[in-house]
PDB file of C-alpha atoms in Angstrom:
ATOM      1  CA  MET A1473       0.016   0.112   0.016  1.00 44.00           C
ATOM      2  CA  THR A1474       2.681   2.407   0.840  1.00 46.00           C
ATOM      3  CA  SER A1475       4.492   2.026  -2.449  1.00 47.00           C
ATOM      4  CA  ARG A1476       1.371   2.418  -4.166  1.00 47.00           C
ATOM      5  CA  VAL A1477       0.558   5.659  -2.317  1.00 44.00           C
ATOM      6  CA  SER A1478       4.199   6.798  -2.969  1.00 47.00           C
ATOM      7  CA  SER A1479       4.011   6.031  -6.628  1.00 52.00           C
ATOM      8  CA  ALA A1480       0.687   7.736  -7.135  1.00 55.00           C
ATOM      9  CA  SER A1481       2.028  11.130  -5.635  1.00 65.00           C
ATOM     10  CA  VAL A1482       5.653  10.749  -7.326  1.00 81.00           C
ATOM     11  CA  LEU A1483       4.673   9.986 -10.737  1.00 85.00           C
ATOM     12  CA  PRO A1484       2.543  13.229 -11.382  1.00 87.00           C
ATOM     13  CA  SER A1485       5.197  15.314  -9.769  1.00 86.00           C
ATOM     14  CA  CYS A1486       7.792  13.770 -12.035  1.00 88.00           C
ATOM     15  CA  ALA A1487       5.609  14.441 -15.013  1.00 90.00           C
ATOM     16  CA  ILE A1488       5.360  17.886 -14.153  1.00 90.00           C
ATOM     17  CA  LEU A1489       8.767  18.478 -13.744  1.00 91.00           C
ATOM     18  CA  VAL A1490       9.474  16.946 -17.285  1.00 94.00           C
ATOM     19  CA  SER A1491       6.723  19.185 -18.672  1.00 92.00           C
ATOM     20  CA  ALA A1492       8.387  22.114 -16.902  1.00 91.00           C
ATOM     21  CA  VAL A1493      11.605  21.553 -18.774  1.00 93.00           C
ATOM     22  CA  LEU A1494       9.852  21.288 -22.045  1.00 94.00           C
ATOM     23  CA  TRP A1495       8.075  24.593 -21.542  1.00 88.00           C
ATOM     24  CA  GLY A1496      10.950  26.173 -20.158  1.00 91.00           C
ATOM     25  CA  SER A1497      12.892  25.686 -23.336  1.00 94.00           C
ATOM     26  CA  VAL A1498      10.073  25.723 -25.777  1.00 93.00           C
ATOM     27  CA  TRP A1499      11.384  29.572 -26.624  1.00 94.00           C
ATOM     28  CA  ILE A1500      14.319  27.832 -28.493  1.00 95.00           C
ATOM     29  CA  PRO A1501      12.417  26.377 -31.481  1.00 94.00           C
ATOM     30  CA  LEU A1502       9.894  29.304 -31.485  1.00 94.00           C
ATOM     31  CA  ARG A1503      12.879  31.693 -31.855  1.00 94.00           C
ATOM     32  CA  GLN A1504      14.329  29.624 -34.561  1.00 94.00           C
ATOM     33  CA  ILE A1505      10.998  29.850 -36.550  1.00 93.00           C
ATOM     34  CA  ALA A1506      10.989  33.562 -36.179  1.00 90.00           C
ATOM     35  CA  GLU A1507      14.691  33.785 -37.340  1.00 90.00           C
ATOM     36  CA  THR A1508      13.737  32.250 -40.768  1.00 91.00           C
ATOM     37  CA  GLY A1509      11.757  35.306 -41.574  1.00 87.00           C
ATOM     38  CA  MET A1510       8.390  34.293 -40.255  1.00 87.00           C
ATOM     39  CA  SER A1511       6.993  36.540 -37.535  1.00 88.00           C
ATOM     40  CA  GLY A1512       6.605  35.542 -33.927  1.00 89.00           C
ATOM     41  CA  VAL A1513       2.881  35.265 -34.185  1.00 93.00           C
ATOM     42  CA  TRP A1514       3.227  32.757 -37.206  1.00 93.00           C
ATOM     43  CA  ALA A1515       5.491  30.832 -35.018  1.00 92.00           C
ATOM     44  CA  SER A1516       2.573  30.247 -32.545  1.00 92.00           C
ATOM     45  CA  LEU A1517       0.004  29.844 -35.517  1.00 92.00           C
ATOM     46  CA  LEU A1518       2.440  26.895 -37.027  1.00 91.00           C
ATOM     47  CA  VAL A1519       2.999  25.145 -33.749  1.00 90.00           C
ATOM     48  CA  TYR A1520      -0.987  25.210 -32.750  1.00 88.00           C
ATOM     49  CA  GLY A1521      -2.462  25.014 -36.253  1.00 87.00           C
ATOM     50  CA  ALA A1522      -0.491  21.890 -37.450  1.00 85.00           C
ATOM     51  CA  PRO A1523      -1.475  19.585 -34.569  1.00 87.00           C
ATOM     52  CA  LEU A1524      -5.199  20.622 -34.791  1.00 87.00           C
ATOM     53  CA  ILE A1525      -5.101  19.546 -38.548  1.00 85.00           C
ATOM     54  CA  VAL A1526      -3.728  16.138 -37.533  1.00 81.00           C
ATOM     55  CA  MET A1527      -6.472  15.751 -34.684  1.00 83.00           C
ATOM     56  CA  LEU A1528      -9.538  16.629 -36.784  1.00 83.00           C
ATOM     57  CA  PRO A1529      -9.671  13.107 -38.326  1.00 79.00           C
ATOM     58  CA  LEU A1530      -9.241  11.380 -34.959  1.00 74.00           C
ATOM     59  CA  VAL A1531     -11.906  13.566 -33.497  1.00 76.00           C
ATOM     60  CA  ALA A1532     -14.327  13.223 -36.292  1.00 72.00           C
ATOM     61  CA  LEU A1533     -13.993   9.455 -36.524  1.00 70.00           C
ATOM     62  CA  GLY A1534     -13.960   8.716 -32.705  1.00 61.00           C
ATOM     63  CA  ARG A1535     -15.794  11.515 -31.067  1.00 58.00           C
ATOM     64  CA  GLY A1536     -18.075   9.393 -28.965  1.00 52.00           C
ATOM     65  CA  ARG A1537     -14.913   7.154 -27.831  1.00 53.00           C
ATOM     66  CA  LEU A1538     -12.856  10.260 -26.997  1.00 53.00           C
ATOM     67  CA  GLY A1539     -14.420  11.587 -24.003  1.00 56.00           C
ATOM     68  CA  HIS A1540     -16.883  14.489 -23.250  1.00 63.00           C
ATOM     69  CA  PHE A1541     -16.378  17.530 -25.541  1.00 68.00           C
ATOM     70  CA  GLY A1542     -18.485  19.711 -23.045  1.00 75.00           C
ATOM     71  CA  LEU A1543     -18.066  23.022 -21.272  1.00 81.00           C
ATOM     72  CA  ALA A1544     -15.454  21.309 -18.890  1.00 82.00           C
ATOM     73  CA  ALA A1545     -13.004  20.455 -21.570  1.00 84.00           C
ATOM     74  CA  LEU A1546     -13.731  23.708 -23.426  1.00 88.00           C
ATOM     75  CA  TRP A1547     -12.968  25.686 -20.353  1.00 90.00           C
ATOM     76  CA  VAL A1548      -9.729  23.927 -19.652  1.00 89.00           C
ATOM     77  CA  GLY A1549      -8.667  23.921 -23.317  1.00 89.00           C
ATOM     78  CA  ALA A1550      -9.610  27.516 -24.031  1.00 93.00           C
ATOM     79  CA  THR A1551      -7.814  28.801 -21.262  1.00 95.00           C
ATOM     80  CA  SER A1552      -4.522  26.730 -21.646  1.00 91.00           C
ATOM     81  CA  GLY A1553      -4.593  27.444 -25.318  1.00 93.00           C
ATOM     82  CA  ILE A1554      -4.901  31.260 -24.790  1.00 96.00           C
ATOM     83  CA  CYS A1555      -2.229  30.955 -22.071  1.00 95.00           C
ATOM     84  CA  ASN A1556       0.213  29.163 -24.438  1.00 91.00           C
ATOM     85  CA  THR A1557      -0.155  31.654 -27.261  1.00 95.00           C
ATOM     86  CA  PHE A1558       0.534  34.594 -24.884  1.00 96.00           C
ATOM     87  CA  TYR A1559       3.697  32.760 -23.537  1.00 94.00           C
ATOM     88  CA  ALA A1560       4.869  31.705 -27.004  1.00 93.00           C
ATOM     89  CA  ILE A1561       4.470  35.303 -28.497  1.00 95.00           C
ATOM     90  CA  GLY A1562       5.775  36.812 -25.372  1.00 95.00           C
ATOM     91  CA  VAL A1563       9.169  34.872 -25.463  1.00 94.00           C
ATOM     92  CA  VAL A1564       9.719  35.542 -29.127  1.00 94.00           C
ATOM     93  CA  TYR A1565       9.233  39.326 -28.759  1.00 94.00           C
ATOM     94  CA  GLY A1566      10.273  40.029 -25.369  1.00 92.00           C
ATOM     95  CA  SER A1567      13.155  39.164 -22.720  1.00 91.00           C
ATOM     96  CA  VAL A1568      12.865  35.458 -22.208  1.00 92.00           C
ATOM     97  CA  GLY A1569      14.052  35.719 -18.685  1.00 89.00           C
ATOM     98  CA  LYS A1570      11.390  38.562 -17.742  1.00 90.00           C
ATOM     99  CA  VAL A1571       8.487  36.969 -19.630  1.00 93.00           C
ATOM    100  CA  VAL A1572       9.110  33.372 -17.856  1.00 90.00           C
ATOM    101  CA  LEU A1573       9.311  35.161 -14.383  1.00 90.00           C
ATOM    102  CA  LEU A1574       6.307  37.116 -15.053  1.00 91.00           C
ATOM    103  CA  PHE A1575       4.571  34.111 -16.082  1.00 90.00           C
ATOM    104  CA  TYR A1576       5.193  32.575 -12.630  1.00 84.00           C
ATOM    105  CA  LEU A1577       3.175  35.252 -11.071  1.00 86.00           C
ATOM    106  CA  ASN A1578       0.587  32.327 -11.531  1.00 78.00           C
ATOM    107  CA  PRO A1579       0.828  30.947  -7.985  1.00 74.00           C
ATOM    108  CA  ILE A1580      -0.761  34.514  -7.035  1.00 81.00           C
ATOM    109  CA  TRP A1581      -3.619  34.223  -9.299  1.00 84.00           C
ATOM    110  CA  SER A1582      -4.113  30.466  -8.259  1.00 77.00           C
ATOM    111  CA  ALA A1583      -4.435  31.766  -4.692  1.00 78.00           C
ATOM    112  CA  ILE A1584      -6.822  34.313  -5.572  1.00 81.00           C
ATOM    113  CA  LEU A1585      -8.950  32.060  -7.733  1.00 79.00           C
ATOM    114  CA  GLU A1586      -8.876  29.134  -5.349  1.00 75.00           C
ATOM    115  CA  TRP A1587     -10.612  31.493  -2.817  1.00 80.00           C
ATOM    116  CA  LEU A1588     -13.117  32.816  -5.570  1.00 80.00           C
ATOM    117  CA  VAL A1589     -13.907  29.346  -7.091  1.00 73.00           C
ATOM    118  CA  LEU A1590     -13.070  26.630  -4.590  1.00 71.00           C
ATOM    119  CA  LYS A1591     -13.720  28.884  -1.523  1.00 74.00           C
ATOM    120  CA  THR A1592     -10.388  28.130   0.046  1.00 74.00           C
ATOM    121  CA  PRO A1593      -9.776  30.546   2.782  1.00 75.00           C
ATOM    122  CA  VAL A1594      -7.019  32.994   2.258  1.00 73.00           C
ATOM    123  CA  SER A1595      -4.726  33.273   5.356  1.00 77.00           C
ATOM    124  CA  ARG A1596      -2.431  35.974   6.427  1.00 81.00           C
ATOM    125  CA  THR A1597       0.603  34.090   5.017  1.00 80.00           C
ATOM    126  CA  ARG A1598      -1.268  33.823   1.664  1.00 78.00           C
ATOM    127  CA  LEU A1599      -1.757  37.525   1.554  1.00 84.00           C
ATOM    128  CA  ALA A1600       1.931  38.132   2.369  1.00 85.00           C
ATOM    129  CA  THR A1601       2.662  35.661  -0.722  1.00 82.00           C
ATOM    130  CA  ILE A1602       0.506  37.860  -2.944  1.00 85.00           C
ATOM    131  CA  VAL A1603       2.048  41.112  -1.720  1.00 88.00           C
ATOM    132  CA  LEU A1604       5.710  39.422  -2.261  1.00 89.00           C
ATOM    133  CA  GLY A1605       4.729  38.261  -5.710  1.00 88.00           C
ATOM    134  CA  PHE A1606       3.422  41.738  -6.719  1.00 88.00           C
ATOM    135  CA  ALA A1607       6.318  43.281  -5.076  1.00 90.00           C
ATOM    136  CA  GLY A1608       8.770  41.089  -7.150  1.00 89.00           C
ATOM    137  CA  MET A1609       7.021  42.010 -10.297  1.00 89.00           C
ATOM    138  CA  ALA A1610       7.592  45.596  -9.635  1.00 88.00           C
ATOM    139  CA  VAL A1611      11.400  45.236  -8.961  1.00 88.00           C
ATOM    140  CA  LEU A1612      11.499  42.867 -12.122  1.00 87.00           C
ATOM    141  CA  VAL A1613       9.945  45.324 -14.515  1.00 83.00           C
ATOM    142  CA  GLY A1614      10.783  48.513 -12.696  1.00 77.00           C
ATOM    143  CA  ASN A1615      13.450  51.243 -13.620  1.00 68.00           C
ATOM    144  CA  GLU A1616      14.622  54.516 -12.056  1.00 55.00           C
ATOM    145  CA  GLY A1617      11.710  57.099 -12.568  1.00 56.00           C
ATOM    146  CA  GLY A1618       9.430  54.742 -14.371  1.00 65.00           C
ATOM    147  CA  VAL A1619       6.124  53.055 -13.245  1.00 70.00           C
ATOM    148  CA  PRO A1620       6.822  49.661 -11.936  1.00 75.00           C
ATOM    149  CA  LEU A1621       4.584  47.925 -14.463  1.00 80.00           C
ATOM    150  CA  PRO A1622       5.445  45.548 -17.195  1.00 86.00           C
ATOM    151  CA  HIS A1623       6.718  47.541 -20.214  1.00 84.00           C
ATOM    152  CA  GLY A1624       5.673  46.567 -24.038  1.00 89.00           C
ATOM    153  CA  LEU A1625       3.128  44.177 -24.914  1.00 93.00           C
ATOM    154  CA  ALA A1626       5.486  41.082 -24.727  1.00 94.00           C
ATOM    155  CA  GLU A1627       5.932  41.745 -21.011  1.00 92.00           C
ATOM    156  CA  TRP A1628       1.974  42.018 -20.718  1.00 94.00           C
ATOM    157  CA  PHE A1629       1.497  38.895 -22.591  1.00 96.00           C
ATOM    158  CA  GLY A1630       3.609  37.093 -19.983  1.00 94.00           C
ATOM    159  CA  VAL A1631       1.406  38.403 -17.129  1.00 93.00           C
ATOM    160  CA  LEU A1632      -1.761  37.392 -19.184  1.00 95.00           C
ATOM    161  CA  ALA A1633      -0.280  34.014 -19.771  1.00 95.00           C
ATOM    162  CA  SER A1634      -0.126  33.571 -15.963  1.00 91.00           C
ATOM    163  CA  VAL A1635      -3.535  34.440 -15.445  1.00 92.00           C
ATOM    164  CA  PHE A1636      -5.024  32.124 -18.107  1.00 94.00           C
ATOM    165  CA  TRP A1637      -2.651  29.252 -16.824  1.00 87.00           C
ATOM    166  CA  ALA A1638      -4.102  29.808 -13.107  1.00 86.00           C
ATOM    167  CA  LEU A1639      -7.841  29.681 -14.712  1.00 89.00           C
ATOM    168  CA  SER A1640      -6.737  26.418 -16.478  1.00 87.00           C
ATOM    169  CA  LEU A1641      -5.366  24.745 -13.428  1.00 77.00           C
ATOM    170  CA  ILE A1642      -8.600  25.489 -11.450  1.00 80.00           C
ATOM    171  CA  GLY A1643     -10.517  23.866 -14.203  1.00 83.00           C
ATOM    172  CA  MET A1644      -8.142  20.934 -14.301  1.00 77.00           C
ATOM    173  CA  ALA A1645      -8.418  20.493 -10.475  1.00 72.00           C
ATOM    174  CA  LEU A1646     -12.250  20.384 -10.826  1.00 74.00           C
ATOM    175  CA  SER A1647     -12.699  18.171 -13.961  1.00 72.00           C
ATOM    176  CA  GLY A1648      -9.841  15.758 -12.999  1.00 66.00           C
ATOM    177  CA  SER A1649      -7.434  13.828 -15.506  1.00 60.00           C
ATOM    178  CA  THR A1650     -10.165  12.717 -17.629  1.00 64.00           C
ATOM    179  CA  GLY A1651     -10.906  13.987 -21.180  1.00 71.00           C
ATOM    180  CA  VAL A1652      -7.181  14.564 -22.287  1.00 75.00           C
ATOM    181  CA  ILE A1653      -8.161  14.288 -25.779  1.00 80.00           C
ATOM    182  CA  PRO A1654     -11.060  16.853 -25.998  1.00 84.00           C
ATOM    183  CA  LYS A1655      -8.854  19.340 -23.744  1.00 84.00           C
ATOM    184  CA  THR A1656      -6.094  18.898 -25.968  1.00 85.00           C
ATOM    185  CA  PHE A1657      -8.192  19.493 -29.205  1.00 87.00           C
ATOM    186  CA  PHE A1658      -9.729  22.558 -27.556  1.00 89.00           C
ATOM    187  CA  GLN A1659      -6.283  23.771 -26.486  1.00 90.00           C
ATOM    188  CA  PHE A1660      -4.931  23.638 -30.014  1.00 91.00           C
ATOM    189  CA  LEU A1661      -8.186  25.238 -31.251  1.00 92.00           C
ATOM    190  CA  PHE A1662      -8.142  28.342 -29.320  1.00 94.00           C
ATOM    191  CA  GLY A1663      -4.249  28.524 -29.398  1.00 93.00           C
ATOM    192  CA  LEU A1664      -4.827  28.790 -33.133  1.00 93.00           C
ATOM    193  CA  LEU A1665      -7.806  31.230 -32.748  1.00 95.00           C
ATOM    194  CA  ALA A1666      -5.801  33.641 -30.457  1.00 95.00           C
ATOM    195  CA  SER A1667      -2.772  33.623 -32.517  1.00 94.00           C
ATOM    196  CA  SER A1668      -4.941  34.298 -35.608  1.00 94.00           C
ATOM    197  CA  ALA A1669      -6.707  37.148 -33.818  1.00 95.00           C
ATOM    198  CA  ILE A1670      -3.462  38.855 -32.664  1.00 94.00           C
ATOM    199  CA  LEU A1671      -1.951  38.415 -36.292  1.00 93.00           C
ATOM    200  CA  LEU A1672      -5.163  40.225 -37.838  1.00 93.00           C
ATOM    201  CA  LEU A1673      -4.943  42.801 -35.205  1.00 92.00           C
ATOM    202  CA  GLN A1674      -1.458  43.405 -36.176  1.00 87.00           C
ATOM    203  CA  TRP A1675      -0.247  44.014 -32.505  1.00 89.00           C
ATOM    204  CA  PHE A1676       3.289  42.818 -33.584  1.00 88.00           C
ATOM    205  CA  PRO A1677       4.647  43.693 -36.937  1.00 81.00           C
ATOM    206  CA  GLY A1678       4.588  40.602 -39.635  1.00 77.00           C
ATOM    207  CA  GLN A1679       2.886  39.697 -42.954  1.00 80.00           C
ATOM    208  CA  LEU A1680      -0.628  38.186 -42.984  1.00 87.00           C
ATOM    209  CA  ILE A1681       0.654  35.604 -45.454  1.00 87.00           C
ATOM    210  CA  PRO A1682       4.422  34.839 -45.172  1.00 85.00           C
ATOM    211  CA  PRO A1683       6.367  34.073 -48.459  1.00 86.00           C
ATOM    212  CA  MET A1684       7.144  30.330 -49.215  1.00 89.00           C
ATOM    213  CA  ALA A1685      10.727  30.425 -48.573  1.00 90.00           C
ATOM    214  CA  PRO A1686      10.664  31.507 -45.086  1.00 89.00           C
ATOM    215  CA  LEU A1687       7.767  28.908 -44.452  1.00 89.00           C
ATOM    216  CA  ALA A1688       9.677  25.931 -45.808  1.00 91.00           C
ATOM    217  CA  ALA A1689      12.740  26.873 -43.680  1.00 92.00           C
ATOM    218  CA  ALA A1690      10.658  27.144 -40.798  1.00 92.00           C
ATOM    219  CA  ALA A1691       8.803  23.945 -41.344  1.00 90.00           C
ATOM    220  CA  PRO A1692      11.362  21.592 -39.628  1.00 92.00           C
ATOM    221  CA  TRP A1693      11.604  23.749 -36.565  1.00 93.00           C
ATOM    222  CA  ALA A1694       7.848  23.603 -36.369  1.00 91.00           C
ATOM    223  CA  VAL A1695       7.553  19.892 -36.499  1.00 91.00           C
ATOM    224  CA  GLY A1696      10.230  19.501 -34.070  1.00 92.00           C
ATOM    225  CA  ALA A1697       8.487  22.058 -31.585  1.00 92.00           C
ATOM    226  CA  VAL A1698       5.169  20.124 -31.987  1.00 90.00           C
ATOM    227  CA  LEU A1699       6.762  16.608 -31.537  1.00 91.00           C
ATOM    228  CA  ILE A1700       9.383  17.277 -28.970  1.00 92.00           C
ATOM    229  CA  TRP A1701       8.175  20.088 -26.918  1.00 92.00           C
ATOM    230  CA  ILE A1702       4.351  21.082 -27.261  1.00 87.00           C
ATOM    231  CA  VAL A1703       2.398  17.761 -27.486  1.00 84.00           C
ATOM    232  CA  PRO A1704       4.460  15.866 -24.665  1.00 90.00           C
ATOM    233  CA  GLY A1705       4.525  18.973 -22.552  1.00 87.00           C
ATOM    234  CA  MET A1706       0.554  19.277 -22.797  1.00 80.00           C
ATOM    235  CA  ALA A1707      -0.052  15.636 -22.276  1.00 82.00           C
ATOM    236  CA  LEU A1708       2.104  15.546 -19.032  1.00 88.00           C
ATOM    237  CA  SER A1709       0.587  18.518 -17.766  1.00 81.00           C
ATOM    238  CA  PHE A1710      -3.024  17.376 -18.530  1.00 75.00           C
ATOM    239  CA  TRP A1711      -2.381  13.991 -16.809  1.00 82.00           C
ATOM    240  CA  ALA A1712      -0.445  15.254 -13.929  1.00 85.00           C
ATOM    241  CA  VAL A1713      -2.423  18.459 -12.814  1.00 74.00           C
ATOM    242  CA  GLY A1714      -5.778  16.632 -12.399  1.00 70.00           C
ATOM    243  CA  ARG A1715      -3.980  14.418  -9.713  1.00 77.00           C
ATOM    244  CA  MET A1716      -2.953  17.224  -7.243  1.00 75.00           C
ATOM    245  CA  SER A1717      -3.997  20.621  -5.979  1.00 69.00           C
ATOM    246  CA  PRO A1718      -3.580  23.647  -8.525  1.00 61.00           C
ATOM    247  CA  THR A1719      -1.279  25.466  -5.985  1.00 62.00           C
ATOM    248  CA  ARG A1720       1.050  22.335  -5.867  1.00 72.00           C
ATOM    249  CA  ALA A1721       1.190  22.022  -9.535  1.00 73.00           C
ATOM    250  CA  ALA A1722       1.804  25.662  -9.848  1.00 67.00           C
ATOM    251  CA  ILE A1723       4.753  25.445  -7.499  1.00 73.00           C
ATOM    252  CA  LEU A1724       6.167  22.249  -9.135  1.00 81.00           C
ATOM    253  CA  PHE A1725       5.872  24.196 -12.615  1.00 78.00           C
ATOM    254  CA  MET A1726       8.290  26.779 -11.192  1.00 80.00           C
ATOM    255  CA  PHE A1727      11.295  24.608 -12.359  1.00 86.00           C
ATOM    256  CA  GLU A1728       9.976  25.958 -16.019  1.00 86.00           C
ATOM    257  CA  ALA A1729      11.423  29.485 -14.742  1.00 87.00           C
ATOM    258  CA  ILE A1730      14.605  28.086 -13.813  1.00 87.00           C
ATOM    259  CA  VAL A1731      15.001  26.389 -17.105  1.00 91.00           C
ATOM    260  CA  GLY A1732      13.779  29.329 -19.129  1.00 90.00           C
ATOM    261  CA  VAL A1733      16.307  31.774 -17.301  1.00 88.00           C
ATOM    262  CA  LEU A1734      19.255  29.794 -17.415  1.00 88.00           C
ATOM    263  CA  SER A1735      18.849  28.498 -21.040  1.00 91.00           C
ATOM    264  CA  ALA A1736      18.192  32.201 -21.888  1.00 90.00           C
ATOM    265  CA  ALA A1737      21.358  33.326 -20.079  1.00 86.00           C
ATOM    266  CA  ILE A1738      23.261  30.691 -21.821  1.00 89.00           C
ATOM    267  CA  LEU A1739      22.082  30.952 -25.166  1.00 90.00           C
ATOM    268  CA  THR A1740      21.198  34.730 -25.742  1.00 88.00           C
ATOM    269  CA  ASP A1741      22.876  38.059 -24.903  1.00 85.00           C
ATOM    270  CA  GLU A1742      19.750  39.537 -23.193  1.00 82.00           C
ATOM    271  CA  PRO A1743      20.724  41.469 -20.124  1.00 76.00           C
ATOM    272  CA  PHE A1744      19.785  39.819 -16.745  1.00 77.00           C
ATOM    273  CA  GLY A1745      21.360  41.842 -13.818  1.00 80.00           C
ATOM    274  CA  TRP A1746      20.629  42.330 -10.111  1.00 82.00           C
ATOM    275  CA  ARG A1747      16.936  43.751 -10.907  1.00 82.00           C
ATOM    276  CA  GLU A1748      15.957  40.696 -12.791  1.00 82.00           C
ATOM    277  CA  ILE A1749      17.637  38.381 -10.318  1.00 86.00           C
ATOM    278  CA  THR A1750      16.011  40.043  -7.250  1.00 89.00           C
ATOM    279  CA  GLY A1751      12.446  40.217  -8.756  1.00 88.00           C
ATOM    280  CA  GLY A1752      12.758  36.831  -9.931  1.00 88.00           C
ATOM    281  CA  LEU A1753      13.847  35.435  -6.618  1.00 90.00           C
ATOM    282  CA  MET A1754      10.880  37.400  -4.875  1.00 90.00           C
ATOM    283  CA  ILE A1755       8.268  36.050  -7.311  1.00 87.00           C
ATOM    284  CA  LEU A1756       9.601  32.604  -7.127  1.00 86.00           C
ATOM    285  CA  GLY A1757       9.879  33.132  -3.163  1.00 86.00           C
ATOM    286  CA  ALA A1758       6.276  34.034  -2.984  1.00 83.00           C
ATOM    287  CA  GLY A1759       5.359  30.754  -4.373  1.00 75.00           C
ATOM    288  CA  LEU A1760       7.624  28.629  -2.117  1.00 77.00           C
ATOM    289  CA  LEU A1761       6.305  30.819   0.721  1.00 79.00           C
ATOM    290  CA  ASP A1762       2.875  29.065  -0.237  1.00 69.00           C
ATOM    291  CA  VAL A1763       4.377  25.620   0.137  1.00 63.00           C
ATOM    292  CA  VAL A1764       5.983  26.370   3.551  1.00 64.00           C
ATOM    293  CA  SER A1765       2.683  27.817   4.894  1.00 66.00           C
ATOM    294  CA  GLY A1766       1.090  24.455   4.143  1.00 55.00           C
ATOM    295  CA  ALA A1767      -0.756  25.304   0.909  1.00 46.00           C
ATOM    296  CA  MET A1768      -0.060  21.843  -0.673  1.00 46.00           C
ATOM    297  CA  LYS A1769      -1.988  20.355   2.462  1.00 52.00           C
ATOM    298  CA  ARG A1770      -5.189  22.166   1.510  1.00 50.00           C
ATOM    299  CA  PRO A1771      -8.168  20.159   0.994  1.00 49.00           C
ATOM    300  CA  ALA A1772      -9.065  19.073  -2.688  1.00 54.00           C
ATOM    301  CA  PRO A1773     -11.936  20.529  -4.455  1.00 54.00           C
ATOM    302  CA  SER A1774     -15.405  19.278  -2.844  1.00 53.00           C
ATOM    303  CA  LYS A1775     -17.307  16.666  -4.695  1.00 57.00           C
ATOM    304  CA  SER A1776     -20.198  19.168  -5.273  1.00 55.00           C
ATOM    305  CA  ALA A1777     -17.691  21.453  -6.978  1.00 53.00           C
ATOM    306  CA  ARG A1778     -16.416  18.572  -9.156  1.00 57.00           C
ATOM    307  CA  LYS A1779     -20.098  17.437 -10.009  1.00 56.00           C
ATOM    308  CA  GLN A1780     -21.224  20.999 -10.818  1.00 54.00           C
ATOM    309  CA  PHE A1781     -18.218  21.665 -13.171  1.00 54.00           C
ATOM    310  CA  GLU A1782     -18.214  18.150 -14.867  1.00 54.00           C
ATOM    311  CA  GLY A1783     -21.867  18.386 -15.162  1.00 53.00           C
ATOM    312  CA  ALA A1784     -21.436  21.253 -17.613  1.00 50.00           C
ATOM    313  CA  ARG A1785     -21.231  19.034 -20.867  1.00 47.00           C
TER     314      ARG A1785
END
């Protein structure tokens, strides 16, 4: 019995750590796609549009056997797909280290959303966690004489990605680990829709229809991004997060920040000085404070909350 319990708790944690490594380094193929002459928005379009096309026959032929394509799966897929779009475009156009660290404000949003959705009490320590996280953001993005808020659309995309990921974590906790295929389908669908909307709105410079030469050069990197990074990262995330509390999952995913910051420091010439280090440590420290205060021991979502959420099919 002990070994079974240990395995049941360790395997999801290991799956999240592997997924965190993939998401922390996914900026590498995305930037390689952009360097072929494609825009960063098109990089996001490719890595979400291609898998969706592949999944369409599978969904059409086996819809009745693949799980419930209801509102629960729609919620998780939509929020995570929009999150991934903001994150992907953010790390292409912004500083990788800053965007990754801003994304890791998500334990703060998780704490707030657990209070709103799961009715989890907010203790004084959790309030301190929220304050510390926001203070870390102010240090990370602030500069002398400037307003301590994210600068530029890419940095705001990092913040928005963190909000949508926290929303997705809540949905995963309420819907459990079932329905991986419909959740993945909706994630690709909304990733494609969000990328298309950003492209059409021209929030970032880029051609609506790229030339064939850059598209051909980007294709190998797009295939690699999908097969090595995106699909395994999604599958591991969906499988593991439904087996633990949203906050615990958010904390374990912090390993992504370490991978992202270190890989960017090694492979790029982006500045990363005392302000980024201090702000990053404060943001990550806010999440760790949540763990130390016993956040991982909070009760799982109630059966009534699960039934209400899963009933929306």
